[in-house]
Coordinates of C-alpha atoms and ligand atoms in Angstrom, one line a residue:
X1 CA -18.6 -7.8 15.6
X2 CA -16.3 -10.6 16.2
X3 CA -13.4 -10.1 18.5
X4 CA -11.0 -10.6 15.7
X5 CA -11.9 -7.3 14.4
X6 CA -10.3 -4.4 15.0
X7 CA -12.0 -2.5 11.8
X8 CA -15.4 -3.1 10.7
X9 CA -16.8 -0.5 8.4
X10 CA -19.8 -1.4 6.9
X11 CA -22.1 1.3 3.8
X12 CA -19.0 4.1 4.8
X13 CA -20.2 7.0 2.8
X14 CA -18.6 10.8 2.7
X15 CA -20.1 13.5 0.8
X16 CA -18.6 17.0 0.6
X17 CA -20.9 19.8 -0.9
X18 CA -21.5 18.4 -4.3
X19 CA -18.8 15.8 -4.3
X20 CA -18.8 11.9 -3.0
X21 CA -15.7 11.6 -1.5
X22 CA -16.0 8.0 0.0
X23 CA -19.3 6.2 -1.8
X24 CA -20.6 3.1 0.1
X25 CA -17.4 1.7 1.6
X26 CA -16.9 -2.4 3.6
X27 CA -14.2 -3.5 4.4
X28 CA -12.9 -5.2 8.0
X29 CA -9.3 -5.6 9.4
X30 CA -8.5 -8.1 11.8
X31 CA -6.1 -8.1 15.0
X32 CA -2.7 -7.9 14.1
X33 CA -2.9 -7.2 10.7
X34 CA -1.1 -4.4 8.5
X35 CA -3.2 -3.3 5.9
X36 CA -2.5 -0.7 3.8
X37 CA -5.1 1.8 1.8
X38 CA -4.0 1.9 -1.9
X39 CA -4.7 4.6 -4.2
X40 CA -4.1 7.5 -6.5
X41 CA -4.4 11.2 -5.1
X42 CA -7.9 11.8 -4.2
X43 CA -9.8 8.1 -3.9
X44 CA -10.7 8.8 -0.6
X45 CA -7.8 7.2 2.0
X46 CA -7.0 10.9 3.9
X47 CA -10.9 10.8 4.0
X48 CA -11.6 7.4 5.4
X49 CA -8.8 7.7 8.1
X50 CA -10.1 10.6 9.3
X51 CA -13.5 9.3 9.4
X52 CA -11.9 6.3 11.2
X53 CA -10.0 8.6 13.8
X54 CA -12.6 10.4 14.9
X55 CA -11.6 13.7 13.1
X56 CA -14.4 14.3 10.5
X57 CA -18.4 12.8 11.0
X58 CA -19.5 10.6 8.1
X59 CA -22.6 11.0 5.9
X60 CA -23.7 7.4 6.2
X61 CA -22.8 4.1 7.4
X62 CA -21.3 2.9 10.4
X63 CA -17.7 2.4 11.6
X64 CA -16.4 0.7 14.4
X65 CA -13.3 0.4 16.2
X66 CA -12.4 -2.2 18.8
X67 CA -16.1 -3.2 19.2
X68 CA -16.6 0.5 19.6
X69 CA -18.7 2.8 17.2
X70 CA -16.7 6.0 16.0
X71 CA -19.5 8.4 16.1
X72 CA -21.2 7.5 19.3
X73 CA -18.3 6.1 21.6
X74 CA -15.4 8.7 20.1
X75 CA -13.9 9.2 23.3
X76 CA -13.2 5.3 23.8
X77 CA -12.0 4.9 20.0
X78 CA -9.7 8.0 20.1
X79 CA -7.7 6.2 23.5
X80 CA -7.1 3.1 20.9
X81 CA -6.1 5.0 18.2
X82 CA -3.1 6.4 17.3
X83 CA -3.5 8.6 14.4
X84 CA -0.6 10.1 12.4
X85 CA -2.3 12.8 9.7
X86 CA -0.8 13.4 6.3
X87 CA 1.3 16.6 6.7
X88 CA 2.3 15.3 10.0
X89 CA 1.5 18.7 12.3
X90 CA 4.0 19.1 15.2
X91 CA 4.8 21.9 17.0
X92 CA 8.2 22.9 15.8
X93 CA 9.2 25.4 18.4
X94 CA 8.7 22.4 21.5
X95 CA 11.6 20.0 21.7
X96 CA 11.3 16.6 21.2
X97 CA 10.8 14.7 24.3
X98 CA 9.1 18.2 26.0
X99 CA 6.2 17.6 22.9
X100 CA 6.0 13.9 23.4
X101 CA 5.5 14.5 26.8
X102 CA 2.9 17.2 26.5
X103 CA 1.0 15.0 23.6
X104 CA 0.9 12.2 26.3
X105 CA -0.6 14.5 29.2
X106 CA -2.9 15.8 26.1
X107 CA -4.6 12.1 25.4
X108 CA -4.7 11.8 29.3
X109 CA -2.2 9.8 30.6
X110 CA -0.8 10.9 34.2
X111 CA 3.0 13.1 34.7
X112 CA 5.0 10.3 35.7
X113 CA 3.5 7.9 33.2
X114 CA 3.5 10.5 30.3
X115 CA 7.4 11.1 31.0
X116 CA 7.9 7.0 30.9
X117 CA 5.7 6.6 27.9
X118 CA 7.8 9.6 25.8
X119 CA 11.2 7.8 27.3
X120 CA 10.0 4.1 25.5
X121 CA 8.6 5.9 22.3
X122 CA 12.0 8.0 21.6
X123 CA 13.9 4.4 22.3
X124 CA 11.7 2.9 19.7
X125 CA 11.7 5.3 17.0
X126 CA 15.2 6.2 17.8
X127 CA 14.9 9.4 18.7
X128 CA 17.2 9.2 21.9
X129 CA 19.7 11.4 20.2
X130 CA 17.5 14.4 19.7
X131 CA 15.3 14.1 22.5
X132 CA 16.2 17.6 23.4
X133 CA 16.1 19.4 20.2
X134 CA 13.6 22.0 18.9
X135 CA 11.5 19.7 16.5
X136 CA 11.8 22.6 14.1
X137 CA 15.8 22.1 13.4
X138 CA 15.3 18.5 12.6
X139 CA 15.6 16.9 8.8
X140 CA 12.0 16.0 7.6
X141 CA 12.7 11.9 9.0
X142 CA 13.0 12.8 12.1
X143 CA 10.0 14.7 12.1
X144 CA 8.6 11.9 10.4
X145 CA 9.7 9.9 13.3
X146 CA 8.7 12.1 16.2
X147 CA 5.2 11.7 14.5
X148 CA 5.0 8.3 15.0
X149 CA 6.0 8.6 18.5
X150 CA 3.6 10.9 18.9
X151 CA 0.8 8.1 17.5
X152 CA 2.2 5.5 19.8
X153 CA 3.0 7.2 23.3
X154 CA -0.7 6.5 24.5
X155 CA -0.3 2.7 23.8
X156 CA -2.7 2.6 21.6
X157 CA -4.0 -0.9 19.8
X158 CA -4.6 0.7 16.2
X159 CA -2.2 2.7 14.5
X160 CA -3.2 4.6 11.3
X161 CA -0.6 6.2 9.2
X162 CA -1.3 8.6 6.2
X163 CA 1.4 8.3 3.3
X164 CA 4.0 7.9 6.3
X165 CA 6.9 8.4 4.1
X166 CA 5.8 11.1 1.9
X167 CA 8.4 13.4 1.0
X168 CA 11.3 11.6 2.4
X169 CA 14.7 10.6 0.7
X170 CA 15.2 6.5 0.0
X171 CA 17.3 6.3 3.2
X172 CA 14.7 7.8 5.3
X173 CA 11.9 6.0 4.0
X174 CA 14.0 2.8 4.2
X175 CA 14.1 3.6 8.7
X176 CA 10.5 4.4 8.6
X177 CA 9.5 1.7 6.9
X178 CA 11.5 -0.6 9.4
X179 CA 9.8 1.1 12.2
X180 CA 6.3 0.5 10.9
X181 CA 7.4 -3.4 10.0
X182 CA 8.8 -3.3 13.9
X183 CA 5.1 -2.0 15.0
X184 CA 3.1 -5.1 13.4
X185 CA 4.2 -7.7 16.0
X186 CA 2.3 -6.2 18.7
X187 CA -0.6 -3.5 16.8
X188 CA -2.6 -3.2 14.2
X189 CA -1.6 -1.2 11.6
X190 CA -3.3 0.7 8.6
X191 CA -1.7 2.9 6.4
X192 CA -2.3 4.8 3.3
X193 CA 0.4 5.4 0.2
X194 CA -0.3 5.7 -3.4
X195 CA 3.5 4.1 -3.5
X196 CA 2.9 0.7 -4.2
X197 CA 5.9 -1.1 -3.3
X198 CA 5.5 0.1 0.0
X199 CA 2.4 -1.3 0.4
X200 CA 3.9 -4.7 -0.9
X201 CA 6.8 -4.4 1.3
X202 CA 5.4 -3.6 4.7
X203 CA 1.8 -5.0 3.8
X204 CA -0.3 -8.8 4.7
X205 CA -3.3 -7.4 3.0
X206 CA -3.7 -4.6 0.4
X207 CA -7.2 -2.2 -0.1
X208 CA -7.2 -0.6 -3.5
X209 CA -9.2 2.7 -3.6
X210 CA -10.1 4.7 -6.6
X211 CA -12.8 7.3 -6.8
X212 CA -14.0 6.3 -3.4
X213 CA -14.6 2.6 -3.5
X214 CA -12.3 -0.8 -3.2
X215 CA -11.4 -2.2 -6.4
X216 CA -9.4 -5.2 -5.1
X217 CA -8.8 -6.8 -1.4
X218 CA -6.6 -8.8 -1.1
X219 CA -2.7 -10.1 0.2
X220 CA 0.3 -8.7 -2.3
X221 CA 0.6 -12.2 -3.5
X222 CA -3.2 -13.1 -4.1
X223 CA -3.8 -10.2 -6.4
X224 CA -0.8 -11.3 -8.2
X225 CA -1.9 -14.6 -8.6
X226 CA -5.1 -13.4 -10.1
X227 CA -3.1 -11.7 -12.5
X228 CA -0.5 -14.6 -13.4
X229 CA -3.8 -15.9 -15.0
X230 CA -2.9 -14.2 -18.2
X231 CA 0.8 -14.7 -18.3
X232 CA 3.1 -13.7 -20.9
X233 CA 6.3 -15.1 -22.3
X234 CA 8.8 -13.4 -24.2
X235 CA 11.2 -16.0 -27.0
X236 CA 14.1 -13.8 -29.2
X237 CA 14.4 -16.7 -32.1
X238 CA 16.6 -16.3 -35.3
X239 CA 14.2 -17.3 -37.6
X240 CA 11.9 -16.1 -41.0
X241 CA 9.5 -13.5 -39.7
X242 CA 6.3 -15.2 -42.0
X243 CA 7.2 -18.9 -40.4
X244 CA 7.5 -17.7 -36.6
X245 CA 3.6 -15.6 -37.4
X246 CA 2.4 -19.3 -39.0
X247 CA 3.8 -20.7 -36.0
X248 CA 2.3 -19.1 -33.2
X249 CA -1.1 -18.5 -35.0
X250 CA -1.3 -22.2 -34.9
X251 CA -0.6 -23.1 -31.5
X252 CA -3.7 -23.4 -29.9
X253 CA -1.9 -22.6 -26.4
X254 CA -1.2 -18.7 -27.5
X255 CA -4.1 -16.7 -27.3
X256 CA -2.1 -13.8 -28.9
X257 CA 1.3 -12.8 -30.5
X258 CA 3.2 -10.1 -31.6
X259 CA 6.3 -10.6 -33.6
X260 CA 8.4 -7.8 -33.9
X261 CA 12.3 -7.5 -35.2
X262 CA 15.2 -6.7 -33.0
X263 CA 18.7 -6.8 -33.9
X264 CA 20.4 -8.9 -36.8
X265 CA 17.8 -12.1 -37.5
X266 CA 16.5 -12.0 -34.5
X267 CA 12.8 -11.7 -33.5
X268 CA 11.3 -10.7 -30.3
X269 CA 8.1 -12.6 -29.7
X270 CA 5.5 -11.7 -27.2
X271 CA 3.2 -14.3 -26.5
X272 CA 0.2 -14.5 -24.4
X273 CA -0.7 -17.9 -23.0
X274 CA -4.4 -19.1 -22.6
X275 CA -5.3 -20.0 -19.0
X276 CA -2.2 -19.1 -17.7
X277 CA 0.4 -22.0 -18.9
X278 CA 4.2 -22.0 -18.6
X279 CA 4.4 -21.9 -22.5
X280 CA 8.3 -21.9 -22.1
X281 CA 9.2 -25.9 -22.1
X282 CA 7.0 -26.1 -25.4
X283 CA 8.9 -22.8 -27.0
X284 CA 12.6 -24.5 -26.5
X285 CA 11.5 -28.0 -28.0
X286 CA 9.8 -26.0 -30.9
X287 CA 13.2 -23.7 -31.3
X288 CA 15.1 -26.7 -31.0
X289 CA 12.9 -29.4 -33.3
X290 CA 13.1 -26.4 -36.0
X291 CA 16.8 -25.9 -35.7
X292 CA 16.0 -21.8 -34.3
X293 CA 18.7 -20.3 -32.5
X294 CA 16.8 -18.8 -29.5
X295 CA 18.7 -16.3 -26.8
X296 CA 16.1 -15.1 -24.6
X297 CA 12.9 -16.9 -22.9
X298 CA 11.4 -15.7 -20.0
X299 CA 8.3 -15.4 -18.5
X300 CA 6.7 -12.0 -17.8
X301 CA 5.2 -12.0 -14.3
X302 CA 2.6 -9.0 -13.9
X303 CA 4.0 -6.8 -11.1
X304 CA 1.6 -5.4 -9.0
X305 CA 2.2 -2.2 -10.4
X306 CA 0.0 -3.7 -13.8
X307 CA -2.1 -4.8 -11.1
X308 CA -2.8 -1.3 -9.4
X309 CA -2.9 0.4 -13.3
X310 CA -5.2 -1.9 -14.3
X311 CA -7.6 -1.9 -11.6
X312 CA -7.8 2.0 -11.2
X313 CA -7.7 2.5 -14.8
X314 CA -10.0 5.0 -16.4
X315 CA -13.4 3.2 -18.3
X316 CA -12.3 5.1 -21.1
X317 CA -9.1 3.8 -21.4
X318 CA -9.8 0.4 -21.5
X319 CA -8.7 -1.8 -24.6
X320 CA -11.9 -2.5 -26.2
Ligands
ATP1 P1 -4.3 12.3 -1.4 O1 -3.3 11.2 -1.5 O2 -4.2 13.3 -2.5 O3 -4.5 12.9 -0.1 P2 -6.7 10.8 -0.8 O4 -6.9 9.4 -1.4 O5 -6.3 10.9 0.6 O6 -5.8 11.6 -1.8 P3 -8.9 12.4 0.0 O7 -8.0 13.5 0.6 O8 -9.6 11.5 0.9 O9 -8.1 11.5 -1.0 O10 -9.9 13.2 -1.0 C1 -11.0 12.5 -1.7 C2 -11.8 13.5 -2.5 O11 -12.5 14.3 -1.6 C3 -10.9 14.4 -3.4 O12 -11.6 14.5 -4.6 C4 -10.8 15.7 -2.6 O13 -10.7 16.8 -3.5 C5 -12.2 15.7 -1.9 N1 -12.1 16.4 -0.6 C6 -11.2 16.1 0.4 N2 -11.4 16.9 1.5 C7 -12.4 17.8 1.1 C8 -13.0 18.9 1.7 N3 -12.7 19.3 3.0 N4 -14.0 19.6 1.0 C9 -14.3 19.2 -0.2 N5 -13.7 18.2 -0.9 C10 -12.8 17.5 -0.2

């Protein structure tokens, strides 16, 4: 394993009685990166971070960590990684810096040192305000927050996150979200959401999961570009319904149309390019060589929301 590689899994497999939770998963992560595990409710993310943090054994395939393996060298791993489960467990009757404090001395790290450690973690998830109230009383962001204190008060080099903002209002997930961005200059970072704009927003590379295997690696802007391949304009033209279908049928450029009407003469045509052309120069010397009126032209880029639908869409569903 190169020492670039802070996440080699390579053949992951999970089975729970009768069901294959996580089916022949590879994928690496190098140092420094923040990747984040895409996918709908139940691919298998919760599943292959706990398999990652040393929480739950897996059913084939190997998985290391720092150079280390997760299933023989666990001890080593767990020092490096700070874990922060979906649900975020805490225990609400402890105050904050008191439970910081006790979760330092818990993944062995001296009295004095522990006390330090919980001091710099409260500073960097701003929690210096609370540090001395029951965890229980706080709103669901600050537990959110003491959570991730509580991954990163052993120093560790990996931090995994599961659906970190879960559950919290736009405001809250907005803080969080900053924190985790904050976290990338000096760790590694993997975290799980089926929210896709988070994963765009804090992300360099994307995993997406569905029904236990990766669809699609790569950065937000790659898998984007892989979709741009097929991009679409859309042209509202004032124009005879019967000459704008001869029109577009002709163009060898458009691989498909659909002219539909809109308001007074106008029509609204959709218009799929071949091979991923700008069609729009040769739509406003047409409009304008024909004497059209034309209000709207724009190109449709395919957010990565069409991306994630498409690539975790159902067999069944697909267009023939
Ligand atoms: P979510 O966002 O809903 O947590 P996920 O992508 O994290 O989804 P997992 O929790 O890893 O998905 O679950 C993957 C599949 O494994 C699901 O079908 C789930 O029902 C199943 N599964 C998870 N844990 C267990 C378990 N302990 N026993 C049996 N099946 C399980």
């Amino acid at each position: 394993m190169s020492d670039d590689l802070m996440i080699e899994v390579k053949n992951l497999t999970k089975r729970y009685a009768g069901h294959t939770a996580v089916s022949n998963l590879s994928f690496t992560v190098g140092r420094g990166e923040i990747v984040g595990l895409l996918g709908p409710n139940g691919a298998g993310k919760s599943t292959t971070m706990r398999i990652l943090s040393c929480f739950l054994p897996a059913s084939s395939g190997t998985v290391r960590v720092a150079g280390l393996d997760v299933f023989t060298e666990s001890r080593e791993v767990r020092r490096r990684i700070g874990y922060m489960p979906e649900n975020n467990p805490l225990h609400l009757d402890m105050r904050v810096r008191e439970y910081l404090k006790f979760r330092a001395r818990l993944k062995g790290l001296g009295r004095k040192r522990s006390r330090e450690r919980a001091d710099v973690v409260m500073e960097q998830c701003g929690l210096k305000d609370v540090s001395r109230t029951i965890i229980g009383h706080l709103s669901k962001g600050y537990r959110q927050r003491v959570g991730l204190a509580d991954a990163l008060v052993h120093e560790p080099e990996l931090i995994i996150l599961d659906e970190p903002t879960i559950g919290l209002d736009p405001r809250q997930i907005r803080a969080v979200r900053q924190l985790i961005k904050g976290l990338a200059a000096s760790h590694t970072v993997l975290i799980s959401t089926h929210i896709l704009p988070e994963a765009e927003m804090t992300c360099s590379r994307m995993l997406i999961l569905y029904e236990g295997k990766i669809l699609a690696a790569d950065t937000p802007e790659n898998l984007q570009r892989l979709m741009d391949n097929t991009s679409r304009i859309v042209a509202e033209i004032a124009a005879p319904e019967i000459e704008l279908q001869e029109c577009w049928a002709q163009m060898p450029e458009i691989e498909q149309f659909d002219v539909s009407p809109t308001d007074g003469e106008y029509f609204r045509c959709a218009l799929t390019a071949r091979d991923g052309i700008d069609l729009r120069p040769r739509i406003f010397a047409l409009t304008r060589e024909r004497g059209w009126c034309l209000r709207e032209l724009t190109r449709k880029r395919h957010s990565l929301e069409d991306i994630y639908v498409q690539v975790t869409r159902p067999e069944e569903e697909e267009e023939p």
